[in-house]
Short mmCIF file of C-alpha atoms and ligand atoms in Angstrom, two decimals:
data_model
loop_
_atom_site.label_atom_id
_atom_site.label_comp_id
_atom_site.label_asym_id
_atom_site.label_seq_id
_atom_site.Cartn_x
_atom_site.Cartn_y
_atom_site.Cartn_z
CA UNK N 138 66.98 10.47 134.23
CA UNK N 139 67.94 12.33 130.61
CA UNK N 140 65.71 11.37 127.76
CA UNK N 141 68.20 8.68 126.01
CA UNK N 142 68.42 6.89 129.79
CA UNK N 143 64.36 6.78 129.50
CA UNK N 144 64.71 5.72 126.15
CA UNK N 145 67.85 3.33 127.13
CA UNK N 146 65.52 1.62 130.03
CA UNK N 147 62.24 1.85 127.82
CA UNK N 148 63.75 -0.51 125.09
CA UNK N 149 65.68 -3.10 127.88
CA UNK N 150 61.85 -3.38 129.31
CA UNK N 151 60.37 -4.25 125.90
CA UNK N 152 63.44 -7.13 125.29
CA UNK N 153 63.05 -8.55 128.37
CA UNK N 154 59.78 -8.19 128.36
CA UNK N 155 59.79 -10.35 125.25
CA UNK N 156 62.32 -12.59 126.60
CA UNK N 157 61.04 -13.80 129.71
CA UNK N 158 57.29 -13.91 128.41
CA UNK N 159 56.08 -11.22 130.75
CA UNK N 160 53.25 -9.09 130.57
CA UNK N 161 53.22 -5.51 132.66
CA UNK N 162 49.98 -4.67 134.41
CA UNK N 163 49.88 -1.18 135.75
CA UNK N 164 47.31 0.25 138.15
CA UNK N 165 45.42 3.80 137.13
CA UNK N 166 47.06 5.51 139.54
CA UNK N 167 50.79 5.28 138.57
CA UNK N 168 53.43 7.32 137.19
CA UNK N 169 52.52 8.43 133.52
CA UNK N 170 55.65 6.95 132.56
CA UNK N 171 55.16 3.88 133.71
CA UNK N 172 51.70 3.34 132.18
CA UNK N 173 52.85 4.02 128.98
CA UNK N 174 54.91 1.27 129.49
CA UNK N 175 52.44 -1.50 130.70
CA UNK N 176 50.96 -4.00 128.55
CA UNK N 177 47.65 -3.09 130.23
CA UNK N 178 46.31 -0.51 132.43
CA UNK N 179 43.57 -0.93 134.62
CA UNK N 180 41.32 -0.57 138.12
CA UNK N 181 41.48 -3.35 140.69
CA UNK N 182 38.90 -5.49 138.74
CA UNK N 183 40.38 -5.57 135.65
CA UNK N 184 44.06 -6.07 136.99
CA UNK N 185 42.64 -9.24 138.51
CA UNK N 186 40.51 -10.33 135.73
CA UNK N 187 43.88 -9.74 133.12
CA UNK N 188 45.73 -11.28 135.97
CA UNK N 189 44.20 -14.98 135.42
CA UNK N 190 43.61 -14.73 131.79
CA UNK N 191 46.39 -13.70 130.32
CA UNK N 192 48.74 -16.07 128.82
CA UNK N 193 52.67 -15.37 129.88
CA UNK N 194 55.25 -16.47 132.66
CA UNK N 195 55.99 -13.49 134.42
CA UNK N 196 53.46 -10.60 135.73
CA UNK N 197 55.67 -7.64 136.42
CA UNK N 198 53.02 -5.65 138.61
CA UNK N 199 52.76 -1.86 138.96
CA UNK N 200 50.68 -1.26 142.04
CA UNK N 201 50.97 -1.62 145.37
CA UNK N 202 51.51 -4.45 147.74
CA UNK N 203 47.81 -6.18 147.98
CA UNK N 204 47.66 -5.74 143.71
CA UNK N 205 50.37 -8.44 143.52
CA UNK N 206 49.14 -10.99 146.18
CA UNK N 207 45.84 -10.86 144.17
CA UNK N 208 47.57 -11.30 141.01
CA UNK N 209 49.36 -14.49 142.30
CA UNK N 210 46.25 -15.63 144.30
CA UNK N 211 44.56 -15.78 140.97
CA UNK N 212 47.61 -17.15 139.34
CA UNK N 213 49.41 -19.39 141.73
CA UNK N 214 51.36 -20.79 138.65
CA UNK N 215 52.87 -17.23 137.18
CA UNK N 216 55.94 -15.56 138.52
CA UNK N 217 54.91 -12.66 139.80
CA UNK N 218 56.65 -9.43 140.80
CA UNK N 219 56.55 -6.17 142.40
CA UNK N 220 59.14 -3.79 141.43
CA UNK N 221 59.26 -2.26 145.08
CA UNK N 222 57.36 -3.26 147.89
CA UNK N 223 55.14 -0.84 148.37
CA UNK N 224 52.01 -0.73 151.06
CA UNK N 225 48.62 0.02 150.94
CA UNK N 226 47.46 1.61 154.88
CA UNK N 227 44.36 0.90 154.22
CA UNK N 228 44.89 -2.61 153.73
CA UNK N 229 46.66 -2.21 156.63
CA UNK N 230 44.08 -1.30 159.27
CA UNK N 231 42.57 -5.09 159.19
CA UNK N 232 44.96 -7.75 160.23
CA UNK N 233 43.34 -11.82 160.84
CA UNK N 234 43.35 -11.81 164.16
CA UNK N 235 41.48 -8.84 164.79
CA UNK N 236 39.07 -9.76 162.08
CA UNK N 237 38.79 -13.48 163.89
CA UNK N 238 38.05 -11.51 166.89
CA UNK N 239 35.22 -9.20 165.22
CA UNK N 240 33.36 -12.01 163.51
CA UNK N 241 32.94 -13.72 166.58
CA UNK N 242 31.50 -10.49 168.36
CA UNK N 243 29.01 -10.78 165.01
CA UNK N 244 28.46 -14.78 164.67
CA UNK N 245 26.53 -15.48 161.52
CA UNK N 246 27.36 -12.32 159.30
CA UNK N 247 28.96 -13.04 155.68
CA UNK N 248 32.26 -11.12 155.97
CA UNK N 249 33.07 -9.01 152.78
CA UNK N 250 36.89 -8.00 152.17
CA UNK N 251 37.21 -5.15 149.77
CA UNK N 252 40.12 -6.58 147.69
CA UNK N 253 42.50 -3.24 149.09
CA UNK N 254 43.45 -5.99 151.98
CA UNK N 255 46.13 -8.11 153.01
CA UNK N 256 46.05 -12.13 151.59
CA UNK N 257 46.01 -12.93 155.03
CA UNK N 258 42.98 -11.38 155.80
CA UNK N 259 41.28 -12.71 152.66
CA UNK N 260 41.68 -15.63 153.85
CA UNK N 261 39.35 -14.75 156.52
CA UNK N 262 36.53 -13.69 154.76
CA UNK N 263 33.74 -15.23 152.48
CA UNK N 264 33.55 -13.02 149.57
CA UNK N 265 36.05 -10.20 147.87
CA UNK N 266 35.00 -7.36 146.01
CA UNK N 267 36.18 -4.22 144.01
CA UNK N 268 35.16 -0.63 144.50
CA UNK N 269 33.91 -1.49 140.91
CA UNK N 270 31.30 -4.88 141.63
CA UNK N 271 30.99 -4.17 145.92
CA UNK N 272 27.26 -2.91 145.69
CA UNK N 273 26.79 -5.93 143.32
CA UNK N 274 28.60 -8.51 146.03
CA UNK N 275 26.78 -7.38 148.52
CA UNK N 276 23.60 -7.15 146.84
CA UNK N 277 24.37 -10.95 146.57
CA UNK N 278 24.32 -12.25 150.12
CA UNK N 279 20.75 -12.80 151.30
CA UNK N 280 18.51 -10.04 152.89
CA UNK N 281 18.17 -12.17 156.67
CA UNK N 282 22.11 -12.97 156.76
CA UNK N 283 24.14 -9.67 158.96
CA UNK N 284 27.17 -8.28 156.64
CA UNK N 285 30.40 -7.20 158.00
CA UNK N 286 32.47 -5.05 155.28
CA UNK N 287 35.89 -4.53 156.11
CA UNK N 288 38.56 -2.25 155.63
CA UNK N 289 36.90 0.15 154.02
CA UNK N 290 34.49 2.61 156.20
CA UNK N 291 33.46 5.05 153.03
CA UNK N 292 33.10 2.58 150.71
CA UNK N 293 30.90 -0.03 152.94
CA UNK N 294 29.31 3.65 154.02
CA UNK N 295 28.24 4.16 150.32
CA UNK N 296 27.28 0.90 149.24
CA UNK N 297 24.94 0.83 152.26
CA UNK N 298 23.42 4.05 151.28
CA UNK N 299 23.06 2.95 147.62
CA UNK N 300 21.30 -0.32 148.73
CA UNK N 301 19.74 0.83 151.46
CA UNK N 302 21.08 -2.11 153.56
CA UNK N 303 22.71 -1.71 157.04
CA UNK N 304 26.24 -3.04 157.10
CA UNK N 305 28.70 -3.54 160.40
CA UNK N 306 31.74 -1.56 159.10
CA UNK N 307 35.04 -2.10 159.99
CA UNK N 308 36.59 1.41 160.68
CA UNK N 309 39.17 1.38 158.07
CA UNK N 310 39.84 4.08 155.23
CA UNK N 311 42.23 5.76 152.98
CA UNK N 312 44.09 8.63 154.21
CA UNK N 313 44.23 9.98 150.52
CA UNK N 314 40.58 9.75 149.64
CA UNK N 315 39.55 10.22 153.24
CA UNK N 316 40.76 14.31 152.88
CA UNK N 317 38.35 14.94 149.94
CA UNK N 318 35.78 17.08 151.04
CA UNK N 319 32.51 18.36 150.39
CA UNK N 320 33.59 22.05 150.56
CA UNK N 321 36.77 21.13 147.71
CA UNK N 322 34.05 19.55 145.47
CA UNK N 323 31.82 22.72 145.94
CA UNK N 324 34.82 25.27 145.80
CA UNK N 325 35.37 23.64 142.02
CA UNK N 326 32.14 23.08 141.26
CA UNK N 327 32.13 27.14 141.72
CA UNK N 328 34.84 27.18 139.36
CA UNK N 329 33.43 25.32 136.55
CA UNK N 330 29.38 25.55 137.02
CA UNK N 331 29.11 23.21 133.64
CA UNK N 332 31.55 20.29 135.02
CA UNK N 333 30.31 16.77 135.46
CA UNK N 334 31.51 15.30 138.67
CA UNK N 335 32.94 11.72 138.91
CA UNK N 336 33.98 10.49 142.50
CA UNK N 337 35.74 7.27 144.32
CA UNK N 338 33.70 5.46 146.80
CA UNK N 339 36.33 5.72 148.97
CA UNK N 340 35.57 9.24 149.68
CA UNK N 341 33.06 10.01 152.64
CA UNK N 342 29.27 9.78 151.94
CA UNK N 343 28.67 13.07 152.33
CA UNK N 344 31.08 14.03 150.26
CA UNK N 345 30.28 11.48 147.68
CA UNK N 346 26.21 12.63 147.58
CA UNK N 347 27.88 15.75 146.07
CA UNK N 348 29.14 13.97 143.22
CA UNK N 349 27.24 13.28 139.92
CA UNK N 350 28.94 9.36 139.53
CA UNK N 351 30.67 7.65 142.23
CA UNK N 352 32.95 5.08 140.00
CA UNK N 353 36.14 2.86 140.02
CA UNK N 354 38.90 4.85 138.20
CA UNK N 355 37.94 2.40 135.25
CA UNK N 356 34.52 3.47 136.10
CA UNK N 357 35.66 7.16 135.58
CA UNK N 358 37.38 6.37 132.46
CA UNK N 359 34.12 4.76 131.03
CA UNK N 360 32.03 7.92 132.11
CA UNK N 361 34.66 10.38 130.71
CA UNK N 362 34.36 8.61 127.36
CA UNK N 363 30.55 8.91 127.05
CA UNK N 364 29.52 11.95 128.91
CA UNK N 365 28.47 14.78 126.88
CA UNK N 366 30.35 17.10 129.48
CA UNK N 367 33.24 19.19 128.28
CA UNK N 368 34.70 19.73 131.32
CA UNK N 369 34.71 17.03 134.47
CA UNK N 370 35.93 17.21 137.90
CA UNK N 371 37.91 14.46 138.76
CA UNK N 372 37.50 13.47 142.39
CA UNK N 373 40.23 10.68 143.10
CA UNK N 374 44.09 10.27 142.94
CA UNK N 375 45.25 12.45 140.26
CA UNK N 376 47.47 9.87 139.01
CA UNK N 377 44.27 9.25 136.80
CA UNK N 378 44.41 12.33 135.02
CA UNK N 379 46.94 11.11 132.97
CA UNK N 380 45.08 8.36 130.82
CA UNK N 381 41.82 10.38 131.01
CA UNK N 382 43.85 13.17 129.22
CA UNK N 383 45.57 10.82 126.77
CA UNK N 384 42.09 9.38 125.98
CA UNK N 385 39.68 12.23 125.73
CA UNK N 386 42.07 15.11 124.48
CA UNK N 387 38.79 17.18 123.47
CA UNK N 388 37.67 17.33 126.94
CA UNK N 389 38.94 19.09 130.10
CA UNK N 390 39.70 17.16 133.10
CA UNK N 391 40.12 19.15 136.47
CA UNK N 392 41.72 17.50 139.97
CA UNK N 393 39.48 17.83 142.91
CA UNK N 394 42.75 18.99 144.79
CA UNK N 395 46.48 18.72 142.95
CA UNK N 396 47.37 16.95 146.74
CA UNK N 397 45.28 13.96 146.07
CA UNK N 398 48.19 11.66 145.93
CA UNK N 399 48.65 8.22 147.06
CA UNK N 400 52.41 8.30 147.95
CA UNK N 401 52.69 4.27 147.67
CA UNK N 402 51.18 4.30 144.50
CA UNK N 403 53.95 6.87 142.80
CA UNK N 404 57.19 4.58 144.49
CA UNK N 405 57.59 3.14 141.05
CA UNK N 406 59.52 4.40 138.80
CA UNK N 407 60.57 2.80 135.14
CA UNK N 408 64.42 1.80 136.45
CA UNK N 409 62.72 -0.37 138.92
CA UNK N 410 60.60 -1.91 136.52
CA UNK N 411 63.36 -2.84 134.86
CA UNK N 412 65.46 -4.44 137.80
P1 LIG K 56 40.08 1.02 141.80
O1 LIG K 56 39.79 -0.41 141.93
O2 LIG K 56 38.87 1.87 141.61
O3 LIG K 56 41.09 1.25 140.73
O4 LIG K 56 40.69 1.55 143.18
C1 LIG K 56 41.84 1.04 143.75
C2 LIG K 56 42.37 1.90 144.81
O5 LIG K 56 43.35 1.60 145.44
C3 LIG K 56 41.68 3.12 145.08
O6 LIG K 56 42.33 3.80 146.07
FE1 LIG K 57 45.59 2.40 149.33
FE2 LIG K 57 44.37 4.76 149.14
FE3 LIG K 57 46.68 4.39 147.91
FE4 LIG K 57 44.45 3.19 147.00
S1 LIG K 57 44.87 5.39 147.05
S2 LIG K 57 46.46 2.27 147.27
S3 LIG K 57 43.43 2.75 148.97
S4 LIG K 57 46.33 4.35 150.13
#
């Protein structure tokens, strides 16, 4: 695409944008360009939260697949679209039947879908959470009742360590958080001895304990904004390092691993946003 295409597509977005009373929502984790774009930028939690409060017709939705079903869950009323269809495999890896089939092998247990799952299978479960409030949700359910936590293994792994509360996982994860290890976080934390380490939850426990903070990306962009650390180590899809950079252009933000990419998350690209 040259520059005066970009700029071509970038001002066709803004009057339709204005003509069909739409608002663009954009997940952390997606192409630079098109968060510049959005109307709003956000993790999971505050997607959904802008998703039912804000006042237009049309949600245009930069994220991936199980993004947009929460977006019209919350908003049954408000067109909403995803510029291309794309998955999450994590979602994925729980489908209704198999979780009808689990909960009766557990009868009893309050089932608790991390919102990275399909609508179908929220429709299965009693309550939904973010990587941002899950230790909070669960925290919620009473001490005697048995919790299932499904799709995500690390993240139900973590939140049981942090609440020191034994949780039947489902065996789900994400094959792009799943690779960060314990020996990349060490190898940088070689590199830059003075760097403040912020991890996803969706990494493995042991490579989270390594971690100073282990936040939702708009976790991470709180933390980067009020640590005193220079220099932080950014253990998540580097899709983040964009806004973190834009935001905090005193400070130094290094990728745990430059391969920490989500593939379905970088599918969209500013021509589809404006088909
Ligand atoms: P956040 O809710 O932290 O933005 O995470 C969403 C996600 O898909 C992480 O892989
Ligand atoms: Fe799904 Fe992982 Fe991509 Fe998030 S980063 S959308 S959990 S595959």
């Amino acid at each position: 695409m040259t520059e005066l295409n970009q700029q071509e597509i970038i001002a066709r977005i803004n009057k339709l944008r204005q003509e069909k009373n739409a608002v663009i929502l954009a997940h952390n984790y997606q192409l630079g360009e098109v968060q510049d774009i959005a109307d709003y930028v956000g993790d999971s939690l505050g997607l959904s939260i802008k998703a039912k409060d804000v006042a237009c017709d049309v949600i245009v939705f930069c994220g991936v697949k199980f993004m947009a079903e929460t977006a019209k869950i919350l908003s049954p009323d408000k067109t909403v679209l995803l510029p291309v269809e794309a998955g999450c495999p994590m979602a994925d890896m729980a489908n209704a039947e198999e979780l009808r089939k689990f909960k009766r092998q557990h009868p009893g247990a309050v089932a608790v879908a991390y919102v990275n799952s399909t609508a179908e299978v929220k429709t299965e479960v009693d309550i939904c959470c973010t990587s941002a409030n899950a230790a909070e949700v669960v925290a919620s359910i009473p001490e005697d009742k048995e919790v299932i936590f499904l799709p995500d293994r690390n993240l139900g792994a973590n939140v049981s360590r942090r609440l020191g509360r034994k949780l039947i996982l489902w065996p789900g994860f994400c094959p792009t958080h799943m690779r960060i290890s314990k020996e990349m976080i060490e190898q940088r934390k070689r590199e830059f001895p003075d760097a403040a380490v912020m991890i996803h939850p969706e990494c493995p426990p042991e490579t989270v304990e390594t971690a100073d903070a282990a936040l939702s990306t708009g976790g991470m962009l709180k933390f980067a904004r009020e640590t005193a650390a220079k220099q932080i180590i950014v253990a998540t899809e580097v899709g983040i390092i964009h806004r973190l950079k834009k935001e905090n252009p005193d400070k130094l933000f290094i990728p745990v691993s430059e391969q920490a990419i989500c593939p379905f998350m970088k599918l969209i690209e500013l021509h589809d946003v404006l088909r």
